[in-house]
C-alpha positions as a Markdown table, in Angstrom:
| # | Residue | x | y | z |
|---|---|---|---|---|
| 1 | Met | -27.8 | -0.9 | 0.6 |
| 2 | Ser | -26.8 | -4.0 | -1.4 |
| 3 | Glu | -25.2 | -7.0 | 0.3 |
| 4 | Asp | -22.1 | -6.2 | -1.7 |
| 5 | Arg | -21.6 | -3.0 | 0.3 |
| 6 | Lys | -22.6 | -4.4 | 3.7 |
| 7 | Arg | -19.2 | -5.3 | 5.1 |
| 8 | Ser | -18.0 | -5.6 | 8.7 |
| 9 | Tyr | -14.6 | -3.9 | 9.3 |
| 10 | Asp | -12.7 | -3.6 | 12.6 |
| 11 | Asp | -9.3 | -2.4 | 11.4 |
| 12 | Asp | -6.6 | -4.9 | 12.5 |
| 13 | Asn | -9.2 | -7.5 | 13.5 |
| 14 | Gln | -11.4 | -6.8 | 10.5 |
| 15 | Gln | -13.0 | -9.6 | 8.5 |
| 16 | Phe | -12.4 | -8.6 | 4.9 |
| 17 | Pro | -14.0 | -10.6 | 2.1 |
| 18 | Arg | -11.5 | -12.5 | 0.1 |
| 19 | Lys | -13.1 | -11.2 | -3.1 |
| 20 | Glu | -15.6 | -8.5 | -4.0 |
| 21 | Arg | -17.5 | -7.8 | -7.1 |
| 22 | Arg | -15.4 | -5.7 | -9.4 |
| 23 | Thr | -17.0 | -3.2 | -11.7 |
| 24 | Gly | -15.1 | -0.7 | -13.8 |
| 25 | Lys | -11.4 | 0.1 | -14.0 |
| 26 | Val | -9.1 | -0.2 | -11.0 |
| 27 | Ile | -6.9 | 2.5 | -9.4 |
| 28 | Lys | -5.1 | 2.1 | -6.0 |
| 29 | Val | -4.0 | 4.6 | -3.4 |
| 30 | Leu | -1.7 | 4.1 | -0.4 |
| 31 | Cys | -2.7 | 4.9 | 3.1 |
| 32 | Pro | -0.4 | 4.9 | 6.1 |
| 33 | Tyr | -1.1 | 2.0 | 8.4 |
| 34 | Tyr | -1.8 | 4.4 | 11.3 |
| 35 | Cys | -4.6 | 6.1 | 9.3 |
| 36 | Thr | -6.6 | 3.2 | 7.9 |
| 37 | Gly | -8.7 | 3.0 | 11.0 |
| 38 | Ala | -10.1 | 6.4 | 10.3 |
| 39 | Val | -10.7 | 5.5 | 6.6 |
| 40 | Ile | -12.6 | 2.3 | 7.6 |
| 41 | Gly | -14.5 | 3.8 | 10.5 |
| 42 | Thr | -16.3 | 2.1 | 13.4 |
| 43 | Lys | -17.5 | -1.3 | 12.1 |
| 44 | Gly | -16.8 | -0.1 | 8.6 |
| 45 | Ala | -19.3 | 2.9 | 8.7 |
| 46 | Ala | -17.0 | 5.4 | 7.0 |
| 47 | Ile | -15.9 | 3.1 | 4.2 |
| 48 | Asp | -19.4 | 1.8 | 3.6 |
| 49 | Gln | -20.7 | 5.4 | 3.3 |
| 50 | Ile | -18.0 | 6.4 | 0.7 |
| 51 | Lys | -18.8 | 3.3 | -1.3 |
| 52 | Val | -22.4 | 4.3 | -1.5 |
| 53 | Glu | -21.6 | 8.0 | -2.3 |
| 54 | Ser | -19.0 | 7.1 | -4.9 |
| 55 | Gly | -20.7 | 4.1 | -6.4 |
| 56 | Thr | -17.5 | 2.2 | -6.2 |
| 57 | Asn | -16.2 | -1.0 | -4.7 |
| 58 | Ile | -13.3 | -0.5 | -2.3 |
| 59 | Gln | -10.9 | -3.1 | -0.8 |
| 60 | Val | -8.3 | -2.4 | 1.9 |
| 61 | Ser | -5.4 | -4.7 | 2.2 |
| 62 | Lys | -5.5 | -6.7 | 5.4 |
| 63 | Gly | -3.8 | -5.3 | 8.6 |
| 64 | Ala | -0.5 | -7.2 | 8.0 |
| 65 | Ala | -0.3 | -6.6 | 4.3 |
| 66 | Arg | 1.5 | -3.5 | 3.1 |
| 67 | Phe | 2.8 | -2.4 | -0.3 |
| 68 | Pro | 6.3 | -3.9 | -0.6 |
| 69 | Lys | 9.1 | -1.9 | 1.1 |
| 70 | Thr | 6.6 | 0.5 | 2.7 |
| 71 | Asp | 4.5 | 0.9 | 5.8 |
| 72 | Glu | 1.5 | 1.7 | 3.7 |
| 73 | Arg | -1.7 | -0.3 | 3.2 |
| 74 | Val | -3.3 | -0.5 | -0.2 |
| 75 | Ile | -6.8 | 0.7 | -1.0 |
| 76 | Ala | -8.1 | -0.7 | -4.3 |
| 77 | Ile | -10.9 | 1.2 | -5.9 |
| 78 | Ser | -13.0 | -0.2 | -8.7 |
| 79 | Gly | -15.5 | 2.1 | -10.5 |
| 80 | Asp | -15.9 | 5.0 | -12.9 |
| 81 | Leu | -13.5 | 8.0 | -13.0 |
| 82 | Asp | -15.7 | 10.3 | -10.8 |
| 83 | Gly | -16.2 | 7.6 | -8.2 |
| 84 | Gln | -12.5 | 6.9 | -8.1 |
| 85 | Met | -11.6 | 10.5 | -7.5 |
| 86 | Lys | -14.2 | 10.8 | -4.7 |
| 87 | Val | -12.6 | 7.9 | -2.9 |
| 88 | Ile | -9.1 | 9.2 | -3.4 |
| 89 | Asn | -10.1 | 12.6 | -2.1 |
| 90 | Phe | -11.8 | 11.0 | 0.9 |
| 91 | Val | -8.6 | 9.0 | 1.8 |
| 92 | Gln | -6.4 | 12.1 | 1.4 |
| 93 | Thr | -8.7 | 14.1 | 3.7 |
| 94 | Lys | -8.3 | 11.5 | 6.4 |
| 95 | Ile | -4.5 | 11.4 | 6.0 |
| 96 | Arg | -4.4 | 15.2 | 6.2 |
| 97 | Thr | -6.7 | 15.7 | 9.2 |
| 98 | Glu | -6.8 | 12.5 | 11.3 |
| 99 | Lys | -4.4 | 11.9 | 14.2 |
| 100 | Pro | -2.7 | 8.5 | 14.4 |
| 101 | Ser | -4.6 | 5.9 | 16.4 |
| 102 | Pro | -3.3 | 5.4 | 20.0 |
| 103 | Gln | -3.1 | 1.7 | 19.1 |
| 104 | Ala | -0.7 | 2.3 | 16.2 |
| 105 | Lys | 2.9 | 1.5 | 17.2 |
| 106 | Gly | 6.1 | 2.9 | 15.9 |
| 107 | Val | 4.6 | 6.2 | 14.7 |
| 108 | Lys | 7.0 | 9.1 | 14.2 |
| 109 | Leu | 5.2 | 12.4 | 14.4 |
| 110 | Asp | 7.6 | 14.2 | 12.0 |
| 111 | Arg | 6.9 | 11.6 | 9.4 |
| 112 | Val | 3.2 | 11.9 | 10.0 |
| 113 | Asp | 3.3 | 15.6 | 9.3 |
| 114 | Ala | 5.4 | 15.1 | 6.2 |
| 115 | Arg | 3.1 | 12.4 | 4.8 |
| 116 | Lys | 0.1 | 14.9 | 4.9 |
| 117 | Ser | 1.5 | 16.8 | 1.9 |
| 118 | Val | 1.9 | 13.7 | -0.2 |
| 119 | Cys | -0.6 | 11.5 | -2.2 |
| 120 | Lys | 0.7 | 8.1 | -3.3 |
| 121 | Leu | -1.0 | 6.3 | -6.1 |
| 122 | Val | -0.3 | 2.7 | -7.3 |
| 123 | Val | -0.5 | 2.3 | -11.0 |
| 124 | Ser | 0.5 | -0.5 | -13.4 |
| 125 | Asp | 3.9 | -0.7 | -15.1 |
| 126 | Ser | 2.3 | 0.0 | -18.4 |
| 127 | Ser | 0.9 | 3.4 | -17.2 |
| 128 | Ile | 4.3 | 4.6 | -16.0 |
| 129 | Gly | 5.7 | 5.2 | -19.5 |
| 130 | Lys | 2.6 | 7.1 | -20.5 |
| 131 | Leu | 2.8 | 9.3 | -17.5 |
| 132 | Ile | 6.5 | 10.0 | -18.0 |
| 133 | Gly | 6.3 | 10.7 | -21.7 |
| 134 | Lys | 9.1 | 10.9 | -24.2 |
| 135 | Gly | 12.1 | 12.3 | -22.6 |
| 136 | Gly | 10.1 | 13.1 | -19.4 |
| 137 | Ala | 7.9 | 15.6 | -21.3 |
| 138 | Asn | 4.6 | 14.5 | -19.7 |
| 139 | Val | 5.8 | 14.4 | -16.1 |
| 140 | Asn | 7.7 | 17.6 | -16.4 |
| 141 | Lys | 4.6 | 19.3 | -17.7 |
| 142 | Leu | 2.6 | 18.0 | -14.7 |
| 143 | Lys | 5.2 | 19.4 | -12.4 |
| 144 | Asp | 5.2 | 22.8 | -14.1 |
| 145 | Asp | 1.4 | 23.1 | -14.5 |
| 146 | His | 0.6 | 22.2 | -10.9 |
| 147 | Gly | 3.8 | 23.3 | -9.0 |
| 148 | Val | 4.3 | 20.0 | -7.4 |
| 149 | Lys | 7.1 | 17.4 | -6.9 |
| 150 | Ile | 6.5 | 14.0 | -8.6 |
| 151 | Asn | 8.4 | 10.8 | -7.9 |
| 152 | Met | 7.7 | 7.7 | -9.9 |
| 153 | Met | 9.1 | 4.4 | -8.7 |
| 154 | Lys | 11.9 | 3.2 | -11.0 |
| 155 | Ser | 11.9 | -0.2 | -12.6 |
| 156 | Asn | 15.0 | -1.1 | -10.6 |
| 157 | Asp | 13.1 | -0.5 | -7.3 |
| 158 | Ala | 10.0 | -2.4 | -8.4 |
| 159 | Thr | 9.2 | -5.7 | -6.7 |
| 160 | Pro | 9.8 | -8.7 | -9.0 |
| 161 | Gly | 6.5 | -10.3 | -10.1 |
| 162 | Leu | 4.5 | -7.3 | -9.1 |
| 163 | Asn | 3.2 | -5.3 | -12.0 |
| 164 | Glu | 2.7 | -2.2 | -10.0 |
| 165 | Arg | 4.6 | 1.0 | -9.1 |
| 166 | Ile | 4.1 | 4.0 | -6.8 |
| 167 | Val | 3.5 | 7.5 | -8.1 |
| 168 | Ser | 4.0 | 10.1 | -5.4 |
| 169 | Val | 2.8 | 13.7 | -5.7 |
| 170 | Glu | 3.9 | 16.3 | -3.1 |
| 171 | Gly | 3.0 | 19.9 | -2.6 |
| 172 | Glu | 0.2 | 22.2 | -1.4 |
| 173 | Asp | -3.1 | 20.4 | -0.9 |
| 174 | Lys | -5.0 | 22.0 | -3.9 |
| 175 | Ala | -2.0 | 21.6 | -6.2 |
| 176 | Val | -1.6 | 17.9 | -5.2 |
| 177 | Asp | -5.4 | 17.3 | -5.7 |
| 178 | Ser | -5.5 | 18.9 | -9.2 |
| 179 | Cys | -2.3 | 17.0 | -10.3 |
| 180 | Ile | -3.7 | 13.7 | -8.9 |
| 181 | Ala | -7.0 | 14.2 | -10.8 |
| 182 | Glu | -5.0 | 14.6 | -14.1 |
| 183 | Ile | -2.9 | 11.5 | -13.4 |
| 184 | Val | -5.9 | 9.4 | -12.5 |
| 185 | Lys | -7.7 | 10.4 | -15.7 |
| 186 | Glu | -4.6 | 9.5 | -17.7 |
| 187 | Val | -4.5 | 6.1 | -16.1 |
| 188 | Phe | -8.2 | 5.6 | -16.4 |
| 189 | Asp | -8.0 | 6.3 | -20.2 |
| 190 | Asp | -5.0 | 4.0 | -20.6 |
| 191 | Glu | -6.4 | 0.9 | -22.4 |
| 192 | Arg | -3.2 | -1.1 | -21.4 |
| 193 | Ala | -3.6 | -0.4 | -17.7 |
| 194 | Asn | -4.6 | -3.5 | -15.8 |
| 195 | Met | -4.3 | -4.2 | -12.1 |
| 196 | Asp | -5.6 | -7.0 | -9.9 |
| 197 | Tyr | -8.3 | -5.7 | -7.6 |
| 198 | Asn | -8.0 | -8.7 | -5.3 |
| 199 | Leu | -4.2 | -8.9 | -5.1 |
| 200 | Asp | -2.8 | -10.3 | -1.8 |
| 201 | Tyr | 0.3 | -8.2 | -1.0 |
| 202 | Asn | 1.4 | -10.8 | 1.6 |
| 203 | Asn | 2.7 | -12.8 | -1.4 |
| 204 | Phe | 5.2 | -10.0 | -2.2 |
| 205 | Gln | 6.9 | -9.6 | 1.1 |
| 206 | Pro | 10.5 | -10.8 | 0.7 |
| 207 | Asn | 10.9 | -11.2 | 4.5 |
| 208 | Arg | 7.9 | -10.6 | 6.6 |
| 209 | Gly | 8.6 | -8.0 | 9.2 |
| 210 | Thr | 11.7 | -6.5 | 7.4 |
| 211 | Met | 10.8 | -3.5 | 5.3 |
| 212 | Thr | 7.2 | -3.2 | 6.0 |
| 213 | Gly | 6.9 | -3.9 | 9.7 |
| 214 | Val | 4.2 | -6.4 | 9.1 |
| 215 | Arg | 4.5 | -8.1 | 12.5 |
| 216 | Gly | 1.9 | -6.0 | 14.2 |
| 217 | Asp | 2.4 | -2.3 | 13.5 |
| 218 | Lys | 6.1 | -2.2 | 14.2 |
| 219 | Gly | 8.2 | 0.3 | 12.3 |
| 220 | Thr | 10.8 | -0.5 | 9.7 |
| 221 | Glu | 13.8 | -0.4 | 12.0 |
| 222 | Glu | 12.2 | -2.6 | 14.6 |
| 223 | Gly | 11.0 | -5.0 | 12.0 |
| 224 | Met | 14.5 | -5.2 | 10.5 |
| 225 | Lys | 16.0 | -5.9 | 13.9 |
| 226 | Glu | 13.6 | -8.8 | 14.4 |
| 227 | Val | 14.4 | -10.4 | 11.2 |
| 228 | Met | 18.2 | -10.0 | 11.7 |
| 229 | Glu | 17.9 | -11.7 | 15.1 |
| 230 | Thr | 15.8 | -14.5 | 13.6 |
| 231 | Lys | 18.4 | -14.9 | 10.8 |
| 232 | Val | 21.3 | -15.2 | 13.4 |
| 233 | Thr | 19.4 | -17.7 | 15.4 |
| 234 | Thr | 18.6 | -19.8 | 12.3 |
| 235 | Glu | 22.2 | -19.7 | 11.2 |
| 236 | Thr | 23.5 | -20.7 | 14.6 |
| 237 | Met | 21.1 | -23.7 | 14.8 |
| 238 | Ala | 22.2 | -24.8 | 11.3 |
| 239 | Ala | 25.9 | -24.6 | 12.3 |
| 240 | Arg | 25.3 | -26.6 | 15.4 |
| 241 | Trp | 23.4 | -29.3 | 13.5 |
| 242 | Leu | 26.2 | -29.5 | 10.9 |
| 243 | Gln | 28.8 | -29.8 | 13.7 |
| 244 | Gln | 26.8 | -32.6 | 15.3 |
| 245 | Leu | 26.5 | -34.4 | 12.0 |
| 246 | Arg | 30.2 | -34.2 | 11.4 |
| 247 | Trp | 30.9 | -35.5 | 14.9 |
| 248 | Lys | 28.7 | -38.5 | 14.3 |
| 249 | Leu | 30.3 | -39.3 | 10.9 |
| 250 | Trp | 33.8 | -39.0 | 12.4 |
| 251 | Gln | 32.8 | -41.5 | 15.2 |
């Protein structure tokens, strides 16, 4: 095994390399924070094995880093088309079969069950138009051919400065897998598609701990409460400081 593939992972305490060697095109898939431990495996055993089997490079966003406005960590895959699909299928199998880690906080079991029927890809803005097609022709054909629901993040919901959007496919496992395979091929063949393999998603969190629950593994509601409390405290301190300043000037 090459040094490039010998990595030490320990989920939330993992030591991820800042950069890995990138070969081939890049596709990204989202994974719920509570499931990434199963994807990585003990000391990185699972992810190292799928790297070797697929001939790809794989990078998982750090424990605190989620795709903006979600509780999902980002798995970047660099390699050929077949290799990318092997990794995506591997991740989806873990999502469908693994139970949330006891250490994962804020997990709602009904959402865990619902998430099993969905595969979420991350593609570049340039690929979205191609996938939708003129008047929605391409995406409607995908829905009809595979019998699935497809949701593509709208430009208004995209994060400013981030040239990436989510494509979600929901349905029966086999239908989702076949639709995802077709979408990944379309993205792979898109010469305009370009995504940063080493992107740090911490740079795109508008308020850490709000939408993504990045403080530990807290859920969205708890994270939002934390930030609101912090905001109130900050505003109160500022008001007191201004009052004291006015008092000194008046004296």
